[in-house]
Tab-separated table of N, CA, C and O in Angstrom:
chain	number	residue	atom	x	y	z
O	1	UNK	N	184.816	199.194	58.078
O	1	UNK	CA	184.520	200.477	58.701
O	1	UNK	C	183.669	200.219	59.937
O	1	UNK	O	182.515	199.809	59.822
O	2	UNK	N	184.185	200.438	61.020
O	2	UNK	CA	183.619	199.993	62.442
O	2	UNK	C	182.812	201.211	62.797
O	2	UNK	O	183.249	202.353	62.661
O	3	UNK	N	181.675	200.934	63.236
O	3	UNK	CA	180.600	202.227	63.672
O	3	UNK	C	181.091	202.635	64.894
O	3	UNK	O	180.825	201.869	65.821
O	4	UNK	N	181.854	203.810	65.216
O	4	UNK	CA	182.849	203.960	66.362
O	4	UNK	C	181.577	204.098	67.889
O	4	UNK	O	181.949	203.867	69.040
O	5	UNK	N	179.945	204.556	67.491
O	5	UNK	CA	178.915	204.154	68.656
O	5	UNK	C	179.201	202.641	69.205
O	5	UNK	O	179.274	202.292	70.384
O	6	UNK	N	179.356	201.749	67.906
O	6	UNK	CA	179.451	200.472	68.808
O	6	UNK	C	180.446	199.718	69.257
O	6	UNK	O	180.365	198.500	69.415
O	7	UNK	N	181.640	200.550	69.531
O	7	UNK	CA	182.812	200.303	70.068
O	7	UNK	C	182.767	201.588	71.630
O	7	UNK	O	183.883	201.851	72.077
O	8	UNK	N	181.784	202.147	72.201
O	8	UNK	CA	181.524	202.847	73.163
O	8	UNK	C	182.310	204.334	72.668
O	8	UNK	O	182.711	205.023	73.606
O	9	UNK	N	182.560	204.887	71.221
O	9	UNK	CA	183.267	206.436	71.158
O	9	UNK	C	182.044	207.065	70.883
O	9	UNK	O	181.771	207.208	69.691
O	10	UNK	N	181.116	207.540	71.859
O	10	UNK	CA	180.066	208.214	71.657
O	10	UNK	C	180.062	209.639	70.982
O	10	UNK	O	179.212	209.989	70.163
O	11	UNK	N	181.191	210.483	71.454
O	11	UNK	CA	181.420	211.597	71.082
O	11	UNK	C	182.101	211.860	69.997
O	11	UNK	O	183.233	211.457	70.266
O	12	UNK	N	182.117	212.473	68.480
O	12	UNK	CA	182.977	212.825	67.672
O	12	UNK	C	183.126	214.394	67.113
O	12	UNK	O	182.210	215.130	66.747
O	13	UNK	N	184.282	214.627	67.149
O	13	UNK	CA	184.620	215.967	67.201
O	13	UNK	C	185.513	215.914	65.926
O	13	UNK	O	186.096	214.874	65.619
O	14	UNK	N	185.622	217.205	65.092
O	14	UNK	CA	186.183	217.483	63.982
O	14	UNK	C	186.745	219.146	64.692
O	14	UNK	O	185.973	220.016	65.095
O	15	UNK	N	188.172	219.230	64.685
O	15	UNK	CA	189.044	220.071	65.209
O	15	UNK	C	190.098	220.862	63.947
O	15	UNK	O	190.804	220.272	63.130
O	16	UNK	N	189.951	222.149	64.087
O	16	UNK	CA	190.472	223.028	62.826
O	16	UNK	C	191.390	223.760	64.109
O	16	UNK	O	191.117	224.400	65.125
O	17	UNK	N	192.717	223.235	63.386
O	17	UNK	CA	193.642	224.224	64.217
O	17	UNK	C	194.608	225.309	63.286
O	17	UNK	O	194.757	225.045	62.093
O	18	UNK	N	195.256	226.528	63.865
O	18	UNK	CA	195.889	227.215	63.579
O	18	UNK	C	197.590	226.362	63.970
O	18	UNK	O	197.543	225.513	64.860
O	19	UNK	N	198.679	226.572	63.441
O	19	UNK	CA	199.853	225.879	63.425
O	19	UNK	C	200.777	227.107	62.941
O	19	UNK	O	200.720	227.544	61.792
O	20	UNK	N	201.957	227.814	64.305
O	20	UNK	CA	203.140	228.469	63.838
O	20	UNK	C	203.926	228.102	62.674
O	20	UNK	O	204.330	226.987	62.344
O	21	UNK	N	204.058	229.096	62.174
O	21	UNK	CA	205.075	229.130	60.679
O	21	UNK	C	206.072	227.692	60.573
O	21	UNK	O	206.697	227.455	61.607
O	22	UNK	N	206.225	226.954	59.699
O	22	UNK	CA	207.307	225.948	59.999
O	22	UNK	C	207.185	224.806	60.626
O	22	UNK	O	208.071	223.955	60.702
O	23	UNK	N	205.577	224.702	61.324
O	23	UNK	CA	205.337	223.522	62.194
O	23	UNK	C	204.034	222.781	62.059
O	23	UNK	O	203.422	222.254	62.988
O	24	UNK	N	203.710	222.804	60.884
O	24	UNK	CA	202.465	222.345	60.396
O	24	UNK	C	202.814	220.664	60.230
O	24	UNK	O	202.032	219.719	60.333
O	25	UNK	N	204.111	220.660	59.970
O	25	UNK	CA	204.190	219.147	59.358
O	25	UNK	C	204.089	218.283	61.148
O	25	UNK	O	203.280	217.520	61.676
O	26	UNK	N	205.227	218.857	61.528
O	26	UNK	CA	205.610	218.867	63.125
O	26	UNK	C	204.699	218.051	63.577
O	26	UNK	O	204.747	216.833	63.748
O	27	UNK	N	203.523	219.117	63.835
O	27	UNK	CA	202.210	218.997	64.709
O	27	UNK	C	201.451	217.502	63.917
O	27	UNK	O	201.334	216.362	64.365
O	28	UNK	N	201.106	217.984	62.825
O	28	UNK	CA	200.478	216.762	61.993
O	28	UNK	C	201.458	214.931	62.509
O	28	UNK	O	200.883	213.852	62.652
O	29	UNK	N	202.704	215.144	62.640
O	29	UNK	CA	203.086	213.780	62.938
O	29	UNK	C	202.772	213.353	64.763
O	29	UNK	O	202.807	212.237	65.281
O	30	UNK	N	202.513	214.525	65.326
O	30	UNK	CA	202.509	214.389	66.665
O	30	UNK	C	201.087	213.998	67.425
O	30	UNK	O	200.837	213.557	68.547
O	31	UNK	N	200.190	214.407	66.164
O	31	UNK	CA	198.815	214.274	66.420
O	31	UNK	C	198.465	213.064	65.998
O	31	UNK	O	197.425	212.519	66.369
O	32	UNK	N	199.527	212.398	64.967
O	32	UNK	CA	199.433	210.857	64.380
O	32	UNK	C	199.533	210.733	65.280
O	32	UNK	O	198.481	211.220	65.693
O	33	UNK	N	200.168	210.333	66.296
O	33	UNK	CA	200.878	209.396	67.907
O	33	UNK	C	199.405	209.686	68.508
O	33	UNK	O	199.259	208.741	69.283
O	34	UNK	N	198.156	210.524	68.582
O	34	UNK	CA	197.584	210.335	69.239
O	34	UNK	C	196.080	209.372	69.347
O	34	UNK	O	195.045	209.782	68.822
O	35	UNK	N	196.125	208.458	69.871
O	35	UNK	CA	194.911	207.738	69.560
O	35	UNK	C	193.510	207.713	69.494
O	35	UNK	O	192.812	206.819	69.017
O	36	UNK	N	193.137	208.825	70.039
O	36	UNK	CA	191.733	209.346	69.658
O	36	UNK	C	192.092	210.050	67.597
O	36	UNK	O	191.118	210.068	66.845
O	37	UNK	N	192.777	210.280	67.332
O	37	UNK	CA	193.015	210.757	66.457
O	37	UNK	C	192.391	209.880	65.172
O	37	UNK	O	192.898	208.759	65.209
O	38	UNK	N	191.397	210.021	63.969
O	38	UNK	CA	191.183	209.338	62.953
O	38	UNK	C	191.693	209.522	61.728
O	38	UNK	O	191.891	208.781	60.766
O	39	UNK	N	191.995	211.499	62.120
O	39	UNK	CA	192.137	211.550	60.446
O	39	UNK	C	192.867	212.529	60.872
O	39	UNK	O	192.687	213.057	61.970
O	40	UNK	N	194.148	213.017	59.697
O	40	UNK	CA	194.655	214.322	60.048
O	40	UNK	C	194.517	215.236	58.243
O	40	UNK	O	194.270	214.178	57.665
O	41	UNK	N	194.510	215.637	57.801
O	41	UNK	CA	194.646	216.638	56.765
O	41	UNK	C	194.821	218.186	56.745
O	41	UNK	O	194.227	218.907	57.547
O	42	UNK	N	195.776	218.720	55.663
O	42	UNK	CA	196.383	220.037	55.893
O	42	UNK	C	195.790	220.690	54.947
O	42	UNK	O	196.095	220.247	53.839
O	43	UNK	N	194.966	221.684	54.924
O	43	UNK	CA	193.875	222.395	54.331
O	43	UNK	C	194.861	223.582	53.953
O	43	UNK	O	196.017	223.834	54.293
O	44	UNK	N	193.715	224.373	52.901
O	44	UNK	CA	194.137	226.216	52.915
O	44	UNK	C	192.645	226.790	53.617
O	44	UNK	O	191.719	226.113	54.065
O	45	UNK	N	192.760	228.063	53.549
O	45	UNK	CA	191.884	228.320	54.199
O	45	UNK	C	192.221	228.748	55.930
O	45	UNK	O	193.323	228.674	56.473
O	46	UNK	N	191.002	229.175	56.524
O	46	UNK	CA	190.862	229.194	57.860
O	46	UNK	C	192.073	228.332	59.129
O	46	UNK	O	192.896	228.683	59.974
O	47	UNK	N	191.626	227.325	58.687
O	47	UNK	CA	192.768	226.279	59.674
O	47	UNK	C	193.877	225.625	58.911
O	47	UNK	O	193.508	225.460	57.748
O	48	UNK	N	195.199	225.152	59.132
O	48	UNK	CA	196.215	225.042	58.347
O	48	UNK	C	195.862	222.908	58.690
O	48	UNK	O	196.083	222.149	57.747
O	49	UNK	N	195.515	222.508	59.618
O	49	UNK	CA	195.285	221.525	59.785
O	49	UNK	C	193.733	220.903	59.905
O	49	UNK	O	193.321	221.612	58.987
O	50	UNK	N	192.866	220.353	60.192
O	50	UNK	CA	191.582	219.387	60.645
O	50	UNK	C	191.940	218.107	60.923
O	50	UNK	O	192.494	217.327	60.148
O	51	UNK	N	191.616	217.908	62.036
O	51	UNK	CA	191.475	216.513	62.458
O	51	UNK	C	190.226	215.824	63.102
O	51	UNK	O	189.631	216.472	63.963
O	52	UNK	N	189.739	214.506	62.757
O	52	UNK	CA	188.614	214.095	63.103
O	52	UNK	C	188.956	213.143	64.665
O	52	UNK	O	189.620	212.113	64.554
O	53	UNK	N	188.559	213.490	65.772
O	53	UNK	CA	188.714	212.527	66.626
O	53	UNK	C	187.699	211.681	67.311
O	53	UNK	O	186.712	212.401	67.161
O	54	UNK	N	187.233	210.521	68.034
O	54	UNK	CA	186.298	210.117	68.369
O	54	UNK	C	186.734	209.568	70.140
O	54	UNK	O	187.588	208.728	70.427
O	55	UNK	N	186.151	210.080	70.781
O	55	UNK	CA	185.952	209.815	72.523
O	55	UNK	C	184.374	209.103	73.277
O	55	UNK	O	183.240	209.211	72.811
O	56	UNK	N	184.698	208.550	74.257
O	56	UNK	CA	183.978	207.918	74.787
O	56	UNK	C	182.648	208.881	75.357
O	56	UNK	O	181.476	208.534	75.498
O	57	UNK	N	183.276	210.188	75.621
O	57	UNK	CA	182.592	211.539	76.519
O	57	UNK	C	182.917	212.543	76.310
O	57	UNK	O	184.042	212.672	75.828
O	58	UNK	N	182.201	213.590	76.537
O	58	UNK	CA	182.873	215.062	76.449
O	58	UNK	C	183.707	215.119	77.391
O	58	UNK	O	184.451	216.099	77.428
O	59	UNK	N	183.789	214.330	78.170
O	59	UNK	CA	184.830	214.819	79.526
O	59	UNK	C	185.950	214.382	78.812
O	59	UNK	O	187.092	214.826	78.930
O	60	UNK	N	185.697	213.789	78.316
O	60	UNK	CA	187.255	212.848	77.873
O	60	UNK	C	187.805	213.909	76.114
O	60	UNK	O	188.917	214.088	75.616
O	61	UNK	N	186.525	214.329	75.713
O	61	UNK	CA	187.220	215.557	74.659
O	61	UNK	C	187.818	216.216	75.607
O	61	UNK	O	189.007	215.906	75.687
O	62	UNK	N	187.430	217.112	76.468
O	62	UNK	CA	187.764	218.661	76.992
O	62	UNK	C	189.332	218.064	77.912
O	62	UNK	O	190.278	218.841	78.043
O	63	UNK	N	189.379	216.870	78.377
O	63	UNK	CA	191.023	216.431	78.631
O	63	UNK	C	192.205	216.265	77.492
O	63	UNK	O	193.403	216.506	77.649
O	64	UNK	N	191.357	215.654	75.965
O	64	UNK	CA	192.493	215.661	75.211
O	64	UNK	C	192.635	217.208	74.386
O	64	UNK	O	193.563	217.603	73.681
O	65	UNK	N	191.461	217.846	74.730
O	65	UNK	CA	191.756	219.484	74.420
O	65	UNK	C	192.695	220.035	75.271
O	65	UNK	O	193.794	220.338	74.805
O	66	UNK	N	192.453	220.213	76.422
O	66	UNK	CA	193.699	220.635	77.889
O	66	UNK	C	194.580	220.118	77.943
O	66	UNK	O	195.550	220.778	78.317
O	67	UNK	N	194.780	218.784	77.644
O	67	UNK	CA	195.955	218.418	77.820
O	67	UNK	C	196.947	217.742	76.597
O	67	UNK	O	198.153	217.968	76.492
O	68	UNK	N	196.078	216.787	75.629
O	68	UNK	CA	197.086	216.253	74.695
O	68	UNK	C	197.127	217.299	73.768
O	68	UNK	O	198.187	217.261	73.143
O	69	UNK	N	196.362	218.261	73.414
O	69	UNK	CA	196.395	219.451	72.222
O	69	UNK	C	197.367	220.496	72.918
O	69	UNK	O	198.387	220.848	72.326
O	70	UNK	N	197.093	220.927	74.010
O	70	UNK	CA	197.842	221.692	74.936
O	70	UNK	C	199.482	221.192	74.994
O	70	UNK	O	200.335	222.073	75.092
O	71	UNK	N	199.802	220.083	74.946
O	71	UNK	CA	200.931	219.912	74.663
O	71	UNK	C	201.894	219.797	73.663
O	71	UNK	O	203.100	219.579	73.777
O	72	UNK	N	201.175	219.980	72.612
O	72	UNK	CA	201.920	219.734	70.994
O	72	UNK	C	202.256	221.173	70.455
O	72	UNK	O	201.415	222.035	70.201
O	73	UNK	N	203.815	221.314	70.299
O	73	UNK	CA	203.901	222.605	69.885
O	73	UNK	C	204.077	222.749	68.722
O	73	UNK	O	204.475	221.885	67.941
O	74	UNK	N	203.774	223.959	68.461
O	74	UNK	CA	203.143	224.786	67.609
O	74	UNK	C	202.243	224.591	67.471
O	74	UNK	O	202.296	224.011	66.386
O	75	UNK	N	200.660	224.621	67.915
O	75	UNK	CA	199.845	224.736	67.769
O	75	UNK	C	199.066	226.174	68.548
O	75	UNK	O	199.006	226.360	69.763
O	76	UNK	N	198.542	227.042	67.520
O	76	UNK	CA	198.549	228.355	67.879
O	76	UNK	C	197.065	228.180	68.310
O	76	UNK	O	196.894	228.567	69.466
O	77	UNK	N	195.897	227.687	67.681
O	77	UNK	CA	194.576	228.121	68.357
O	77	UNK	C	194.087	226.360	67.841
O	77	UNK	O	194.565	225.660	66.949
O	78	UNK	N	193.244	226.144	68.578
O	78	UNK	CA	191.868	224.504	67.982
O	78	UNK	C	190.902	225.275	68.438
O	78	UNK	O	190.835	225.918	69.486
O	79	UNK	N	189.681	225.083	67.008
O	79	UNK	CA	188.325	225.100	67.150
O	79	UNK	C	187.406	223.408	66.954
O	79	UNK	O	187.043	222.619	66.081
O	80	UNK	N	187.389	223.635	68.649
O	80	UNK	CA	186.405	222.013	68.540
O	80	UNK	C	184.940	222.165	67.709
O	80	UNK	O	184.238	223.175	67.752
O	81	UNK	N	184.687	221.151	67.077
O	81	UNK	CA	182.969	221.165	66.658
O	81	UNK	C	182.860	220.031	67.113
O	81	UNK	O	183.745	219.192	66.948
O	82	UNK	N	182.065	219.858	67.586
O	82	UNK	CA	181.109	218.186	67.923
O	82	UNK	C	180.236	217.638	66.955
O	82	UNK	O	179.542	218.524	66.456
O	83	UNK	N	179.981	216.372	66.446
O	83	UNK	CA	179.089	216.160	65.416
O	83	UNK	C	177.864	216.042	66.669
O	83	UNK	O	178.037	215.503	67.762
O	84	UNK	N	176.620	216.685	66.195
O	84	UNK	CA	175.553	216.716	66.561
O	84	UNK	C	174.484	215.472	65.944
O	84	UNK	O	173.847	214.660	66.615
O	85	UNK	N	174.519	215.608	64.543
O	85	UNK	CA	173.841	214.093	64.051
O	85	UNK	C	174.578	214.257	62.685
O	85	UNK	O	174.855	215.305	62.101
O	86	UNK	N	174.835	212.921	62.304
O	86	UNK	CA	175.214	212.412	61.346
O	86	UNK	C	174.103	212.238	60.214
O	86	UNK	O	173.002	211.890	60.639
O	87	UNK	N	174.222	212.425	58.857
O	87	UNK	CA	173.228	212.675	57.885
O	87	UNK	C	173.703	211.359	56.770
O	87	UNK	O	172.830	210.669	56.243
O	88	UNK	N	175.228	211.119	56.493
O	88	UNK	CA	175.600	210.294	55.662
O	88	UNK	C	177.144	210.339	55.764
O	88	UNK	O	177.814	211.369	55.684
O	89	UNK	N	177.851	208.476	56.041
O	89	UNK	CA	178.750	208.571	56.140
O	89	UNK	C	179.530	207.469	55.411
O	89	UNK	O	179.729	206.390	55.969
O	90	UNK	N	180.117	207.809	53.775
O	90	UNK	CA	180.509	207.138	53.041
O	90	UNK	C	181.677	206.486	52.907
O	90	UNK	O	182.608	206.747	53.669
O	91	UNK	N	181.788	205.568	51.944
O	91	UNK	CA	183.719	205.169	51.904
O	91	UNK	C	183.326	204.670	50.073
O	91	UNK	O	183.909	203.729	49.535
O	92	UNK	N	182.542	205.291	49.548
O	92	UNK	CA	181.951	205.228	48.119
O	92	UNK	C	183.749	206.266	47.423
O	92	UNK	O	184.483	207.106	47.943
O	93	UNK	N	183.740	205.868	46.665
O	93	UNK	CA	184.539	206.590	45.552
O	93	UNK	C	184.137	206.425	44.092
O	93	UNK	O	183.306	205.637	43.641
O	94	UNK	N	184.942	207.389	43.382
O	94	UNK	CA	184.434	207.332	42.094
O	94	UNK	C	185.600	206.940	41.256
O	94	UNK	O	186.607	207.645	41.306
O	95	UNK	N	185.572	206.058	40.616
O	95	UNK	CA	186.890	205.070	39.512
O	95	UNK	C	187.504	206.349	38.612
O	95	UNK	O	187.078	207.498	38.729
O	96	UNK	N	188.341	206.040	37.895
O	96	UNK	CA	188.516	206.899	37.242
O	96	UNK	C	188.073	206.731	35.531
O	96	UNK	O	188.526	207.060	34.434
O	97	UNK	N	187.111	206.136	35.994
O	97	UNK	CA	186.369	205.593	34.377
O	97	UNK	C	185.035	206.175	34.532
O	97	UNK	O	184.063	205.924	33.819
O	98	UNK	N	185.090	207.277	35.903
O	98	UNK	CA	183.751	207.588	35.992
O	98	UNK	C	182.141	206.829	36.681
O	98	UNK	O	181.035	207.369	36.648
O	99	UNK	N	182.402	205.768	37.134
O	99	UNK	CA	181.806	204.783	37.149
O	99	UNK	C	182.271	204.850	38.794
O	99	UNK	O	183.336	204.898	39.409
O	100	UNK	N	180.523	204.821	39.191
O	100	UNK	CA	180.817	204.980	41.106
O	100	UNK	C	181.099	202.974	41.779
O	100	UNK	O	180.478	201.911	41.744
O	101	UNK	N	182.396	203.498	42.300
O	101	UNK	CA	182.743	202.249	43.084
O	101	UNK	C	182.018	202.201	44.856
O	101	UNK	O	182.294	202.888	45.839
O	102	UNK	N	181.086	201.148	44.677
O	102	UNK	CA	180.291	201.327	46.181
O	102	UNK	C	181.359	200.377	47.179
O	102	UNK	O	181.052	199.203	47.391
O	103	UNK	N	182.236	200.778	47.592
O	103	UNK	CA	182.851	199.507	48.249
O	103	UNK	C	182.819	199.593	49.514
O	103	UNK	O	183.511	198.761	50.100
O	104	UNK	N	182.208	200.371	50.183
O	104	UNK	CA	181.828	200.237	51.523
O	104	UNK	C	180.688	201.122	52.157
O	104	UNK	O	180.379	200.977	53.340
């Protein structure tokens, strides 16, 4: 697990988008192709998608907002959040014997 600060992605943003009827899967493979992209998952709730991305700058969010989000269709609305500070960031799971696996 690479600390994406010390690879120069200063900025990380977690993005909840809205997705037209029928194009949730669509969008989700199109947002794979994109390389700021870390994580994609399809929620209920509020946003039909979230994705975690990490950039060098805000300038460089507000371009892949205008332009690489701007181009993927069906995508009806993105709400950017920026992480402000980080509190705890795990890759811990729990076995299924109950018993916490610390493996990273």
């Amino acid at each position: 697990h690479t600390d994406p600060i010390k690879v120069g992605l200063n900025v990380q943003a977690i993005i909840g988008m809205s997705t037209r009827l029928g194009y949730q899967e669509k969008v989700a493979e199109e947002l794979g192709k994109l390389r700021a992209v870390r994580f994609i998952g399809a929620f209920s709730g509020r946003n039909d998608l979230i994705i975690q991305a990490y950039f060098r700058s805000n300038e460089d969010l507000v371009t892949f907002v205008n332009k690489d989000l701007a181009n993927v269709e069906g995508i009806v609305s993105a709400e950017v959040s920026i992480e402000l500070k980080q509190y705890k960031d795990s890759f811990s799971y729990v076995t299924l014997d109950g018993l916490e696996d610390n493996a990273g």
